[in-house]
């Protein structure tokens, strides 16, 4: 990453989360000192990562942390992330408020570059590819509404305090270390135990991005202070969820255990949710390097099935302990 | 207004402001008890308006007020409004944070209907008519960014706490009582003193809405709890600012005092900024009743020039003391 090192220090919030671990590992490979904050537990020890324990939702906690560390670069990943229920959890509101306090403190203490994490849930229920500055922002979930609010607010704070800000709208993340309740880990767990598993009809088209690739794009964004505003964090390739599910089932020789269509599809998401990646390609010269199949192969390998692709970093050692 | 009266109580913030005075007068005509809060000074005494003095930006002030009054309906107008400098004032950030505290308290204390005030400044720099749920939200000023953030956030709080919320995006307000530094009052002041006045080339096309009409639409929105989301508060008619300026100058027989083109136009606003009013017409069956000329006639009359139109309420007695 092309970040000048003088007076540069990094703070990552949500560093013990799924995406946070990838970001931290990538950052710590390149910079001597990276600070990370987590509310739950100490994050995984990694060379060069200094952990701080704080619940940013507690009044004054963000201000105290920022005043002490005075980071020049802030990657703000922390948020409620409980699978499924996060969508309309009241905790989204707490995280919106906590985030504003964090970003204000960052601006007041000389912060220079902020990257926040949004979501494809900020877009409206459109089936067309989502274009950052064109597709209407019409979220239906509390999560999407709070993320959309934070995007606009962080932009305002940036202009107010004179730092530069960007926003990564993450689509459907997957990869080794994915929480066990989420689609692929729960699928692999059921099928490898030879239990039948109910899934939707899988007709929904999604843009699945490998977590290590998402981290790579986010860090590129963090390093590129000229890139402001919203950027999709995705591949630009839509695939039918059913195809991915069946591919995994076939790898486990368990397609007959899939009860396709036994679960209803979500009604608060469009049939197709795919990113347009031309802004990312144009501004950051970036394309997601990992194909869906090699990503899924890594997921299977991390869960004890098959071998990780030898060409790729990650794999087994990426698994959350 | 078709609001059931049982357990209904109104709170208006920013009630001593330009738009607030119109809203309060309209509300107080129809309901026995209307609460108003102002930070600066007591608002104008009016039958049925109970004034509370509080600075909502002070930590805990909003919560204390809401806990005491427990309003069922909240019309939130308060914001930084200093002519010109409000656009990039740091106070926008304070008002965003104060507004979130207010809306959270409103939700926690059983509020049922919220209407907040946004702005045409939330839209991007497009010259096409602004359509609420279609035109991209890409504000360039801190003001526009904070308003856009508050719109999304209020929507999230509404869903979290179970109240209904709408958002009025106000275009260019004018009318008797307009602060003296703003376009028409300063124009009339200069021309009637026979002083030359520098103006822009006036080629910008704007959607000017008479303040009493804006108040009428906002109260209709407040009463209509089924109407959620954003609504333009405008006329749908674009006029060249130069035409309005010259009309006023002609009424004062002072066109030769206009130094047209001596001031640069703002670069952070599009050439044309006009609302599409089809959503308002469809959902609220509303059209702005006052023509630009009769509105400007009222402005002139309120400043001591000519007579107010006999068909219209307002006029001289609407003037801020």
Coordinates of C-alpha atoms in Angstrom, one line a residue:
Chain A
X1 CA 0.0 0.0 0.0
X2 CA 1.3 3.4 -0.9
X3 CA 0.8 5.1 2.4
X4 CA 3.5 7.5 3.6
X5 CA 4.7 6.2 7.0
X6 CA 5.5 9.5 8.8
X7 CA 2.9 10.2 11.4
X8 CA 0.8 7.4 10.1
X9 CA -1.0 5.1 12.5
X10 CA -3.9 2.8 11.9
X11 CA -6.9 2.0 14.1
X12 CA -9.3 -0.8 13.1
X13 CA -12.6 -1.2 14.9
X14 CA -14.4 -4.5 14.8
X15 CA -11.0 -6.1 14.3
X16 CA -12.1 -9.4 15.8
X17 CA -15.0 -9.8 13.4
X18 CA -15.0 -11.9 10.2
X19 CA -13.9 -9.1 7.9
X20 CA -11.9 -7.4 10.6
X21 CA -9.5 -10.4 11.0
X22 CA -8.7 -10.3 7.2
X23 CA -8.2 -6.6 7.3
X24 CA -5.9 -6.7 10.3
X25 CA -3.8 -9.5 8.9
X26 CA -3.3 -7.7 5.6
X27 CA -2.5 -4.4 7.4
X28 CA -0.2 -5.9 9.9
X29 CA 1.8 -7.5 7.1
X30 CA 2.6 -4.0 5.7
X31 CA 2.9 -1.7 8.6
X32 CA 4.8 -1.9 11.9
X33 CA 2.0 -0.7 14.2
X34 CA -1.7 -1.3 13.8
X35 CA -4.1 -0.7 16.6
X36 CA -7.3 -2.7 16.9
X37 CA -10.2 -2.4 19.2
X38 CA -12.7 -5.1 20.2
X39 CA -15.5 -5.1 22.7
X40 CA -16.0 -8.8 23.2
X41 CA -12.7 -10.4 23.7
X42 CA -9.1 -10.0 22.7
X43 CA -8.7 -10.6 19.0
X44 CA -6.4 -13.1 17.6
X45 CA -2.8 -12.3 18.4
X46 CA -1.0 -11.3 15.3
X47 CA 2.4 -9.7 14.8
X48 CA 2.2 -6.0 14.9
X49 CA -1.4 -5.7 16.1
X50 CA -1.9 -3.9 19.4
X51 CA -5.3 -4.7 20.9
X52 CA -7.5 -2.4 22.9
X53 CA -10.6 -3.5 24.7
X54 CA -13.5 -1.0 24.6
X55 CA -17.2 -1.0 24.0
X56 CA -17.5 2.0 21.7
X57 CA -21.2 2.2 22.5
X58 CA -20.4 3.4 26.0
X59 CA -20.6 7.1 26.3
X60 CA -17.1 8.6 26.2
X61 CA -15.4 5.4 25.2
X62 CA -14.7 6.3 21.6
X63 CA -13.5 9.8 22.6
X64 CA -11.1 8.4 25.2
X65 CA -9.7 5.8 22.8
X66 CA -9.1 8.3 20.0
X67 CA -7.7 10.9 22.3
X68 CA -5.1 8.4 23.5
X69 CA -4.2 6.8 20.1
X70 CA -4.7 9.7 17.8
X71 CA -4.8 7.5 14.7
X72 CA -4.3 9.1 11.3
X73 CA -6.2 6.3 9.5
X74 CA -9.4 4.8 10.8
X75 CA -11.0 1.7 9.4
X76 CA -14.4 1.4 11.1
X77 CA -15.8 -2.1 10.8
X78 CA -17.5 -2.5 14.2
X79 CA -21.3 -2.9 14.1
X80 CA -23.9 -5.4 15.2
X81 CA -23.4 -8.5 13.1
X82 CA -25.5 -11.3 14.6
X83 CA -26.5 -13.4 11.6
X84 CA -30.1 -12.7 10.4
X85 CA -31.3 -10.7 13.4
X86 CA -28.9 -7.8 12.7
X87 CA -31.2 -6.6 9.9
X88 CA -33.8 -5.1 12.2
X89 CA -32.0 -5.1 15.6
X90 CA -32.4 -2.1 17.8
X91 CA -28.6 -2.3 18.2
X92 CA -28.2 -0.7 14.8
X93 CA -29.3 2.6 16.3
X94 CA -26.7 2.2 19.1
X95 CA -24.0 1.6 16.5
X96 CA -25.1 4.6 14.4
X97 CA -24.8 6.8 17.5
X98 CA -21.5 5.2 18.6
X99 CA -20.1 5.6 15.1
X100 CA -20.9 9.3 15.1
X101 CA -19.1 9.8 18.4
X102 CA -16.1 7.9 17.0
X103 CA -15.9 9.8 13.8
X104 CA -16.3 13.2 15.6
X105 CA -13.5 12.3 17.9
X106 CA -11.4 11.1 15.0
X107 CA -11.9 14.5 13.3
X108 CA -11.2 16.5 16.4
X109 CA -8.0 14.7 17.1
X110 CA -6.4 15.2 13.7
X111 CA -7.6 12.1 11.8
X112 CA -6.7 12.2 8.1
X113 CA -8.3 9.2 6.4
X114 CA -11.5 7.4 7.3
X115 CA -13.0 4.3 5.7
X116 CA -16.4 3.1 6.9
X117 CA -18.3 0.0 6.0
X118 CA -21.7 0.1 4.4
X119 CA -23.7 -2.6 2.7
X120 CA -25.7 -3.5 -0.4
X121 CA -28.7 -3.2 1.9
X122 CA -28.4 0.6 1.5
X123 CA -29.7 0.3 -2.1
X124 CA -33.4 0.1 -2.8
X125 CA -35.2 -3.1 -4.0
X126 CA -33.9 -2.9 -7.5
X127 CA -32.8 -5.8 -9.7
X128 CA -30.5 -3.7 -11.8
X129 CA -26.8 -3.7 -11.0
X130 CA -26.2 -1.2 -8.2
X131 CA -24.1 1.9 -9.3
X132 CA -22.7 3.8 -6.3
X133 CA -23.8 7.4 -7.2
X134 CA -26.8 6.5 -9.4
X135 CA -28.9 3.7 -7.9
X136 CA -31.4 5.2 -5.4
X137 CA -30.6 4.7 -1.7
X138 CA -33.9 3.3 -0.3
X139 CA -33.0 0.8 2.4
X140 CA -35.8 -1.2 3.9
X141 CA -34.1 -2.6 7.0
X142 CA -33.0 -0.7 10.1
X143 CA -29.5 -1.9 9.3
X144 CA -29.6 -0.5 5.8
X145 CA -31.2 2.8 7.0
X146 CA -28.5 3.3 9.7
X147 CA -25.7 2.5 7.3
X148 CA -27.1 4.9 4.8
X149 CA -27.3 7.6 7.5
X150 CA -23.8 6.9 8.6
X151 CA -22.5 7.3 5.1
X152 CA -24.0 10.7 4.7
X153 CA -22.9 11.7 8.2
X154 CA -19.3 10.6 7.8
X155 CA -19.2 12.6 4.6
X156 CA -20.4 15.7 6.6
X157 CA -17.9 15.1 9.4
X158 CA -15.1 14.7 6.9
X159 CA -16.0 18.1 5.3
X160 CA -16.4 19.7 8.7
X161 CA -13.1 18.5 10.2
X162 CA -11.1 18.4 6.9
X163 CA -10.3 14.7 6.7
X164 CA -10.9 12.5 3.7
X165 CA -13.6 9.8 3.8
X166 CA -14.6 6.8 1.8
X167 CA -17.3 4.2 2.2
X168 CA -17.2 0.5 1.2
X169 CA -20.6 -1.0 0.4
X170 CA -20.0 -4.7 1.0
X171 CA -22.1 -7.2 -0.8
X172 CA -22.3 -10.9 0.2
X173 CA -19.1 -11.9 2.0
X174 CA -18.0 -15.5 2.3
X175 CA -14.7 -17.2 3.1
X176 CA -12.9 -19.2 5.7
X177 CA -13.8 -17.9 9.2
X178 CA -17.4 -17.1 8.2
X179 CA -19.6 -17.4 11.4
X180 CA -21.0 -21.0 11.7
X181 CA -24.6 -19.8 11.4
X182 CA -24.1 -18.3 8.0
X183 CA -25.0 -20.0 4.7
X184 CA -21.9 -22.0 3.7
X185 CA -20.6 -23.1 7.1
X186 CA -24.1 -24.3 8.1
X187 CA -24.5 -26.0 4.8
X188 CA -21.2 -27.8 5.1
X189 CA -21.9 -28.7 8.7
X190 CA -25.2 -30.3 7.9
X191 CA -24.1 -32.1 4.7
X192 CA -20.9 -33.5 6.1
X193 CA -22.9 -34.9 9.0
X194 CA -25.3 -36.4 6.4
X195 CA -28.2 -34.3 7.7
X196 CA -30.8 -33.0 5.3
X197 CA -30.9 -29.2 5.1
X198 CA -33.7 -26.9 4.1
X199 CA -32.7 -24.1 1.7
X200 CA -34.6 -21.6 -0.4
X201 CA -35.2 -22.2 -4.1
X202 CA -31.9 -20.4 -4.5
X203 CA -33.1 -18.4 -7.5
X204 CA -31.8 -15.2 -6.0
X205 CA -28.8 -13.7 -7.8
X206 CA -26.1 -12.5 -5.5
X207 CA -22.7 -10.9 -5.7
X208 CA -20.5 -13.0 -3.5
X209 CA -17.1 -11.6 -2.6
X210 CA -14.4 -13.6 -1.0
X211 CA -13.5 -12.0 2.4
X212 CA -9.8 -11.8 1.7
X213 CA -10.6 -9.9 -1.6
X214 CA -13.0 -7.6 0.3
X215 CA -10.2 -6.8 2.8
X216 CA -7.8 -6.2 0.0
X217 CA -10.2 -3.6 -1.6
X218 CA -10.9 -1.9 1.7
X219 CA -7.2 -1.5 2.4
X220 CA -6.6 -0.1 -1.0
X221 CA -9.4 2.4 -0.3
X222 CA -7.9 3.2 3.0
X223 CA -4.5 4.0 1.4
X224 CA -6.0 6.0 -1.4
X225 CA -7.0 9.3 0.2
X226 CA -8.1 10.8 -3.1
X227 CA -10.9 8.3 -3.4
X228 CA -13.9 9.7 -1.6
X229 CA -17.5 8.7 -1.4
X230 CA -19.1 5.3 -1.9
X231 CA -17.5 2.2 -3.5
X232 CA -19.0 -1.2 -3.9
X233 CA -17.1 -4.0 -2.4
X234 CA -18.1 -6.9 -4.6
X235 CA -17.1 -8.7 -7.8
X236 CA -19.6 -7.4 -10.3
X237 CA -20.5 -11.0 -11.1
X238 CA -24.0 -12.3 -10.2
X239 CA -24.6 -15.9 -9.5
X240 CA -27.7 -17.9 -8.6
X241 CA -27.3 -18.9 -4.9
X242 CA -28.6 -22.3 -6.0
X243 CA -25.6 -22.9 -8.2
X244 CA -23.2 -22.2 -5.3
X245 CA -25.2 -24.4 -2.9
X246 CA -25.3 -27.3 -5.4
X247 CA -21.6 -27.0 -6.2
X248 CA -20.8 -27.3 -2.5
X249 CA -23.2 -30.2 -2.1
X250 CA -21.7 -32.0 -5.1
X251 CA -18.2 -31.5 -3.6
X252 CA -19.5 -33.3 -0.5
X253 CA -21.4 -35.8 -2.6
X254 CA -24.6 -34.8 -0.9
X255 CA -26.9 -33.1 -3.3
X256 CA -29.7 -35.4 -2.3
X257 CA -29.7 -33.9 1.2
X258 CA -30.6 -30.5 -0.1
X259 CA -34.3 -29.6 0.4
X260 CA -34.4 -27.0 -2.2
X261 CA -37.4 -24.6 -1.9
X262 CA -38.2 -25.7 1.7
X263 CA -37.3 -22.3 3.0
X264 CA -39.0 -19.1 1.8
X265 CA -36.8 -16.5 0.3
X266 CA -36.4 -13.2 2.1
X267 CA -39.0 -10.6 1.0
X268 CA -36.9 -7.6 2.0
X269 CA -34.2 -8.2 -0.6
X270 CA -34.5 -8.0 -4.3
X271 CA -34.2 -11.1 -6.5
X272 CA -31.0 -9.8 -7.9
X273 CA -28.4 -7.9 -5.9
X274 CA -25.3 -7.4 -7.9
X275 CA -22.7 -4.5 -7.9
X276 CA -21.6 -2.5 -10.8
X277 CA -17.9 -2.4 -10.4
X278 CA -16.9 0.2 -13.0
X279 CA -16.2 3.0 -10.5
X280 CA -13.9 0.7 -8.5
X281 CA -12.1 -0.4 -11.7
X282 CA -11.8 3.2 -12.9
X283 CA -10.7 4.9 -9.6
X284 CA -8.8 2.1 -7.9
X285 CA -7.9 -0.1 -10.8
X286 CA -9.1 -3.2 -8.9
X287 CA -10.9 -6.4 -9.8
X288 CA -11.7 -9.2 -7.4
X289 CA -9.0 -11.8 -8.0
X290 CA -10.7 -14.9 -6.5
X291 CA -13.2 -16.9 -8.5
X292 CA -16.3 -18.2 -6.7
X293 CA -15.1 -21.8 -7.1
X294 CA -11.7 -21.2 -5.7
X295 CA -13.2 -19.3 -2.8
X296 CA -15.6 -22.0 -2.0
X297 CA -12.8 -24.5 -2.3
X298 CA -11.0 -22.6 0.4
X299 CA -14.1 -22.6 2.6
X300 CA -14.4 -26.4 2.2
X301 CA -10.7 -26.8 3.0
X302 CA -11.0 -24.6 6.1
X303 CA -13.8 -26.8 7.3
X304 CA -11.8 -30.0 6.8
X305 CA -12.9 -31.0 3.3
X306 CA -10.4 -31.2 0.4
X307 CA -7.3 -29.1 0.0
X308 CA -6.9 -25.4 -0.2
X309 CA -5.7 -24.3 -3.6
X310 CA -1.9 -24.2 -3.5
X311 CA -1.8 -20.9 -5.4
X312 CA -3.8 -18.9 -2.9
X313 CA -2.9 -17.6 0.5
X314 CA -5.5 -18.1 3.2
X315 CA -7.1 -21.4 3.4
X316 CA -6.9 -23.4 6.7
X317 CA -4.9 -20.9 8.6
X318 CA -7.5 -18.3 8.0
X319 CA -10.0 -20.2 10.0
X320 CA -11.3 -18.4 13.2
X321 CA -10.2 -20.4 16.2
Chain B
X1 CA -56.4 18.6 9.5
X2 CA -57.8 15.1 10.0
X3 CA -55.9 14.2 13.2
X4 CA -57.8 12.4 15.9
X5 CA -57.6 14.5 19.1
X6 CA -57.4 11.8 21.7
X7 CA -54.0 11.7 23.2
X8 CA -52.7 14.0 20.6
X9 CA -50.2 16.7 21.4
X10 CA -47.9 18.6 19.2
X11 CA -44.4 19.8 19.6
X12 CA -42.8 22.1 17.1
X13 CA -39.0 22.8 17.4
X14 CA -37.6 25.9 15.7
X15 CA -40.9 27.5 16.3
X16 CA -39.5 31.0 16.4
X17 CA -37.9 30.6 13.0
X18 CA -39.2 31.9 9.6
X19 CA -41.0 28.7 8.7
X20 CA -41.7 27.8 12.3
X21 CA -43.9 30.8 12.8
X22 CA -46.1 30.0 9.9
X23 CA -46.4 26.3 11.0
X24 CA -47.2 27.3 14.6
X25 CA -49.9 29.8 13.5
X26 CA -51.5 27.2 11.3
X27 CA -51.4 24.5 13.9
X28 CA -52.6 26.7 16.7
X29 CA -55.7 27.7 14.6
X30 CA -56.8 24.1 14.6
X31 CA -55.7 22.5 17.8
X32 CA -56.2 23.7 21.4
X33 CA -52.7 22.9 22.6
X34 CA -49.4 23.2 20.7
X35 CA -46.0 23.1 22.4
X36 CA -43.1 25.0 20.9
X37 CA -39.5 25.1 21.8
X38 CA -37.0 27.8 21.0
X39 CA -33.4 28.4 22.1
X40 CA -33.0 32.0 21.4
X41 CA -35.9 33.9 22.8
X42 CA -39.5 33.4 23.5
X43 CA -41.4 33.1 20.2
X44 CA -44.2 35.4 19.3
X45 CA -47.1 34.9 21.6
X46 CA -50.0 33.2 19.8
X47 CA -53.2 31.8 21.1
X48 CA -52.8 28.2 22.1
X49 CA -49.0 28.0 21.8
X50 CA -47.1 27.1 24.9
X51 CA -43.5 28.1 24.7
X52 CA -40.6 26.2 26.2
X53 CA -37.1 27.5 26.3
X54 CA -34.3 24.9 25.6
X55 CA -31.2 24.5 23.6
X56 CA -31.6 21.1 22.1
X57 CA -27.9 20.9 21.5
X58 CA -27.2 20.7 25.2
X59 CA -26.7 17.1 26.3
X60 CA -29.9 15.8 27.9
X61 CA -32.0 18.8 27.0
X62 CA -34.0 17.0 24.3
X63 CA -34.6 14.0 26.5
X64 CA -35.8 16.1 29.4
X65 CA -38.2 18.1 27.2
X66 CA -39.7 15.1 25.5
X67 CA -40.0 13.1 28.8
X68 CA -42.0 16.0 30.3
X69 CA -44.2 16.8 27.3
X70 CA -44.5 13.3 25.7
X71 CA -45.8 14.7 22.4
X72 CA -47.6 12.3 20.0
X73 CA -46.7 14.5 17.0
X74 CA -43.3 16.1 16.5
X75 CA -42.5 18.7 13.8
X76 CA -38.7 19.2 13.9
X77 CA -37.7 22.4 12.3
X78 CA -34.8 23.6 14.5
X79 CA -31.5 23.8 12.8
X80 CA -28.7 26.3 12.1
X81 CA -30.2 28.8 9.6
X82 CA -27.8 31.7 9.4
X83 CA -28.2 33.0 5.8
X84 CA -25.3 31.9 3.6
X85 CA -23.0 30.6 6.2
X86 CA -25.3 27.8 7.3
X87 CA -24.3 25.8 4.2
X88 CA -20.9 24.7 5.6
X89 CA -21.2 25.7 9.2
X90 CA -19.8 23.3 11.8
X91 CA -23.1 23.8 13.6
X92 CA -24.8 21.5 11.1
X93 CA -23.0 18.6 12.9
X94 CA -24.2 19.7 16.3
X95 CA -27.8 19.9 14.9
X96 CA -27.5 16.4 13.4
X97 CA -26.4 15.0 16.8
X98 CA -29.0 17.0 18.7
X99 CA -31.7 15.8 16.3
X100 CA -30.8 12.2 16.8
X101 CA -31.1 12.6 20.6
X102 CA -34.5 14.3 20.1
X103 CA -35.9 11.7 17.8
X104 CA -34.6 8.8 20.0
X105 CA -36.3 10.4 23.0
X106 CA -39.5 10.9 21.0
X107 CA -39.5 7.2 20.1
X108 CA -38.7 6.1 23.6
X109 CA -41.6 8.2 25.1
X110 CA -44.3 6.9 22.8
X111 CA -44.2 9.4 19.9
X112 CA -46.4 8.4 17.0
X113 CA -45.8 10.8 14.1
X114 CA -42.6 12.6 13.2
X115 CA -42.0 15.1 10.4
X116 CA -38.5 16.4 9.8
X117 CA -37.3 19.1 7.5
X118 CA -34.9 18.5 4.7
X119 CA -33.8 20.5 1.8
X120 CA -33.3 20.5 -2.0
X121 CA -29.6 20.6 -1.0
X122 CA -29.8 16.9 -0.4
X123 CA -30.0 16.2 -4.1
X124 CA -27.0 16.1 -6.3
X125 CA -26.0 18.7 -8.8
X126 CA -28.6 17.8 -11.3
X127 CA -30.5 20.1 -13.5
X128 CA -33.4 17.7 -14.0
X129 CA -36.5 18.1 -11.8
X130 CA -35.8 16.4 -8.4
X131 CA -37.9 13.3 -7.8
X132 CA -38.0 12.1 -4.2
X133 CA -37.1 8.5 -4.5
X134 CA -35.3 8.6 -7.8
X135 CA -32.9 11.5 -8.1
X136 CA -29.6 10.6 -6.5
X137 CA -28.9 12.0 -3.1
X138 CA -25.4 13.6 -3.5
X139 CA -25.2 16.7 -1.4
X140 CA -22.1 18.9 -1.6
X141 CA -22.5 21.1 1.5
X142 CA -22.2 20.1 5.1
X143 CA -25.8 21.2 5.5
X144 CA -27.0 18.9 2.7
X145 CA -25.0 16.0 4.0
X146 CA -26.3 16.3 7.5
X147 CA -29.9 16.7 6.3
X148 CA -29.5 13.6 4.2
X149 CA -28.0 11.7 7.1
X150 CA -30.9 12.8 9.4
X151 CA -33.4 11.6 6.8
X152 CA -32.1 8.1 6.8
X153 CA -31.6 8.1 10.5
X154 CA -35.1 9.3 11.3
X155 CA -36.4 6.5 9.1
X156 CA -34.3 4.0 11.0
X157 CA -35.5 5.3 14.4
X158 CA -39.1 5.2 13.2
X159 CA -38.8 1.6 12.3
X160 CA -36.9 0.8 15.5
X161 CA -39.4 2.5 17.8
X162 CA -42.6 2.0 15.7
X163 CA -43.6 5.5 14.9
X164 CA -44.4 6.9 11.5
X165 CA -42.0 9.4 9.9
X166 CA -42.0 11.7 6.9
X167 CA -39.5 14.2 5.6
X168 CA -40.2 17.5 3.8
X169 CA -37.4 18.6 1.4
X170 CA -37.9 22.4 1.3
X171 CA -36.9 24.2 -1.8
X172 CA -36.5 28.0 -1.9
X173 CA -38.7 29.6 0.7
X174 CA -39.9 33.2 0.5
X175 CA -42.6 35.3 2.1
X176 CA -43.3 38.0 4.7
X177 CA -41.0 37.5 7.7
X178 CA -38.1 36.3 5.6
X179 CA -34.9 37.2 7.5
X180 CA -33.6 40.7 6.3
X181 CA -30.3 39.3 4.9
X182 CA -32.1 37.0 2.4
X183 CA -32.7 37.8 -1.2
X184 CA -36.0 39.6 -1.3
X185 CA -35.9 41.6 1.9
X186 CA -32.3 42.8 1.1
X187 CA -33.4 43.7 -2.4
X188 CA -36.4 45.7 -1.3
X189 CA -34.4 47.4 1.4
X190 CA -31.7 48.6 -1.0
X191 CA -34.1 49.5 -3.9
X192 CA -36.5 51.4 -1.7
X193 CA -33.6 53.4 -0.3
X194 CA -32.6 54.0 -3.9
X195 CA -29.3 52.3 -3.4
X196 CA -27.8 50.2 -6.2
X197 CA -27.6 46.5 -5.5
X198 CA -25.3 43.8 -6.9
X199 CA -27.1 40.6 -7.9
X200 CA -26.0 37.5 -9.9
X201 CA -26.9 37.2 -13.6
X202 CA -30.1 35.5 -12.2
X203 CA -30.0 32.8 -14.9
X204 CA -30.4 30.1 -12.2
X205 CA -33.8 28.5 -12.3
X206 CA -35.3 28.0 -8.8
X207 CA -38.5 26.6 -7.3
X208 CA -39.7 29.3 -5.0
X209 CA -42.4 28.3 -2.5
X210 CA -44.4 30.8 -0.5
X211 CA -43.7 30.1 3.2
X212 CA -47.4 29.9 4.2
X213 CA -47.9 27.3 1.5
X214 CA -44.8 25.3 2.7
X215 CA -46.3 25.4 6.2
X216 CA -49.6 24.2 4.8
X217 CA -48.0 21.2 3.1
X218 CA -45.9 20.3 6.2
X219 CA -48.9 20.3 8.4
X220 CA -50.8 18.1 5.9
X221 CA -47.8 15.8 6.0
X222 CA -47.9 15.8 9.8
X223 CA -51.6 14.9 9.9
X224 CA -51.2 12.1 7.3
X225 CA -49.4 9.3 9.2
X226 CA -49.7 7.0 6.2
X227 CA -47.4 9.2 4.2
X228 CA -43.9 8.1 5.0
X229 CA -40.5 8.9 3.4
X230 CA -39.5 12.0 1.6
X231 CA -41.7 14.7 0.0
X232 CA -40.6 17.8 -1.8
X233 CA -41.9 21.0 -0.4
X234 CA -42.1 23.2 -3.4
X235 CA -44.3 24.2 -6.3
X236 CA -43.0 22.2 -9.2
X237 CA -42.6 25.5 -11.2
X238 CA -39.1 26.7 -12.0
X239 CA -38.6 30.4 -12.6
X240 CA -35.4 32.3 -13.5
X241 CA -34.3 34.2 -10.4
X242 CA -33.7 37.2 -12.7
X243 CA -37.4 37.4 -13.6
X244 CA -38.4 37.6 -9.9
X245 CA -35.8 40.2 -9.1
X246 CA -36.8 42.4 -12.1
X247 CA -40.5 42.1 -11.2
X248 CA -39.8 43.3 -7.7
X249 CA -37.5 46.1 -9.0
X250 CA -40.2 47.2 -11.4
X251 CA -42.8 47.3 -8.7
X252 CA -40.4 49.7 -6.9
X253 CA -39.7 51.5 -10.2
X254 CA -36.0 50.8 -9.6
X255 CA -34.8 48.4 -12.3
X256 CA -31.9 50.8 -13.1
X257 CA -30.5 50.1 -9.6
X258 CA -30.0 46.4 -10.3
X259 CA -26.4 45.5 -11.1
X260 CA -27.2 42.3 -12.8
X261 CA -24.2 39.9 -13.1
X262 CA -22.1 41.9 -10.6
X263 CA -22.2 38.9 -8.1
X264 CA -21.0 35.5 -9.1
X265 CA -23.5 32.7 -9.0
X266 CA -22.9 29.9 -6.4
X267 CA -20.9 27.0 -7.7
X268 CA -22.2 24.5 -5.2
X269 CA -25.7 24.6 -6.6
X270 CA -27.0 23.5 -10.0
X271 CA -28.2 26.0 -12.6
X272 CA -31.7 24.5 -12.3
X273 CA -33.2 23.3 -9.0
X274 CA -36.8 22.5 -9.4
X275 CA -39.0 19.9 -7.7
X276 CA -41.1 17.2 -9.3
X277 CA -44.3 17.4 -7.3
X278 CA -46.1 14.4 -8.7
X279 CA -45.6 12.3 -5.5
X280 CA -47.0 15.1 -3.3
X281 CA -50.0 15.5 -5.7
X282 CA -50.6 11.7 -5.8
X283 CA -50.2 11.0 -2.1
X284 CA -51.4 14.2 -0.5
X285 CA -53.6 15.7 -3.2
X286 CA -51.8 19.0 -2.8
X287 CA -50.7 21.8 -5.0
X288 CA -49.1 25.1 -3.9
X289 CA -52.0 27.6 -4.0
X290 CA -50.0 30.9 -4.1
X291 CA -48.6 32.2 -7.4
X292 CA -45.1 33.7 -7.3
X293 CA -46.5 37.2 -8.1
X294 CA -49.1 37.2 -5.4
X295 CA -46.5 35.9 -3.0
X296 CA -44.1 38.6 -3.9
X297 CA -46.9 41.2 -3.6
X298 CA -47.3 40.0 0.0
X299 CA -43.6 40.4 0.6
X300 CA -43.7 43.9 -0.7
X301 CA -46.8 44.8 1.3
X302 CA -45.2 43.4 4.5
X303 CA -42.3 45.7 3.9
X304 CA -44.5 48.7 3.4
X305 CA -44.8 48.7 -0.4
X306 CA -48.2 48.4 -2.0
X307 CA -51.2 46.5 -0.6
X308 CA -51.5 42.9 0.4
X309 CA -53.8 41.0 -1.9
X310 CA -57.2 41.0 -0.2
X311 CA -57.9 37.4 -1.0
X312 CA -55.0 36.1 0.9
X313 CA -54.3 35.7 4.6
X314 CA -50.9 36.7 5.8
X315 CA -49.5 40.0 4.5
X316 CA -48.4 42.7 7.0
X317 CA -49.4 40.8 10.1
X318 CA -47.1 38.0 9.2
X319 CA -44.0 40.2 9.5
X320 CA -41.5 39.2 12.1
X321 CA -41.4 41.9 14.7

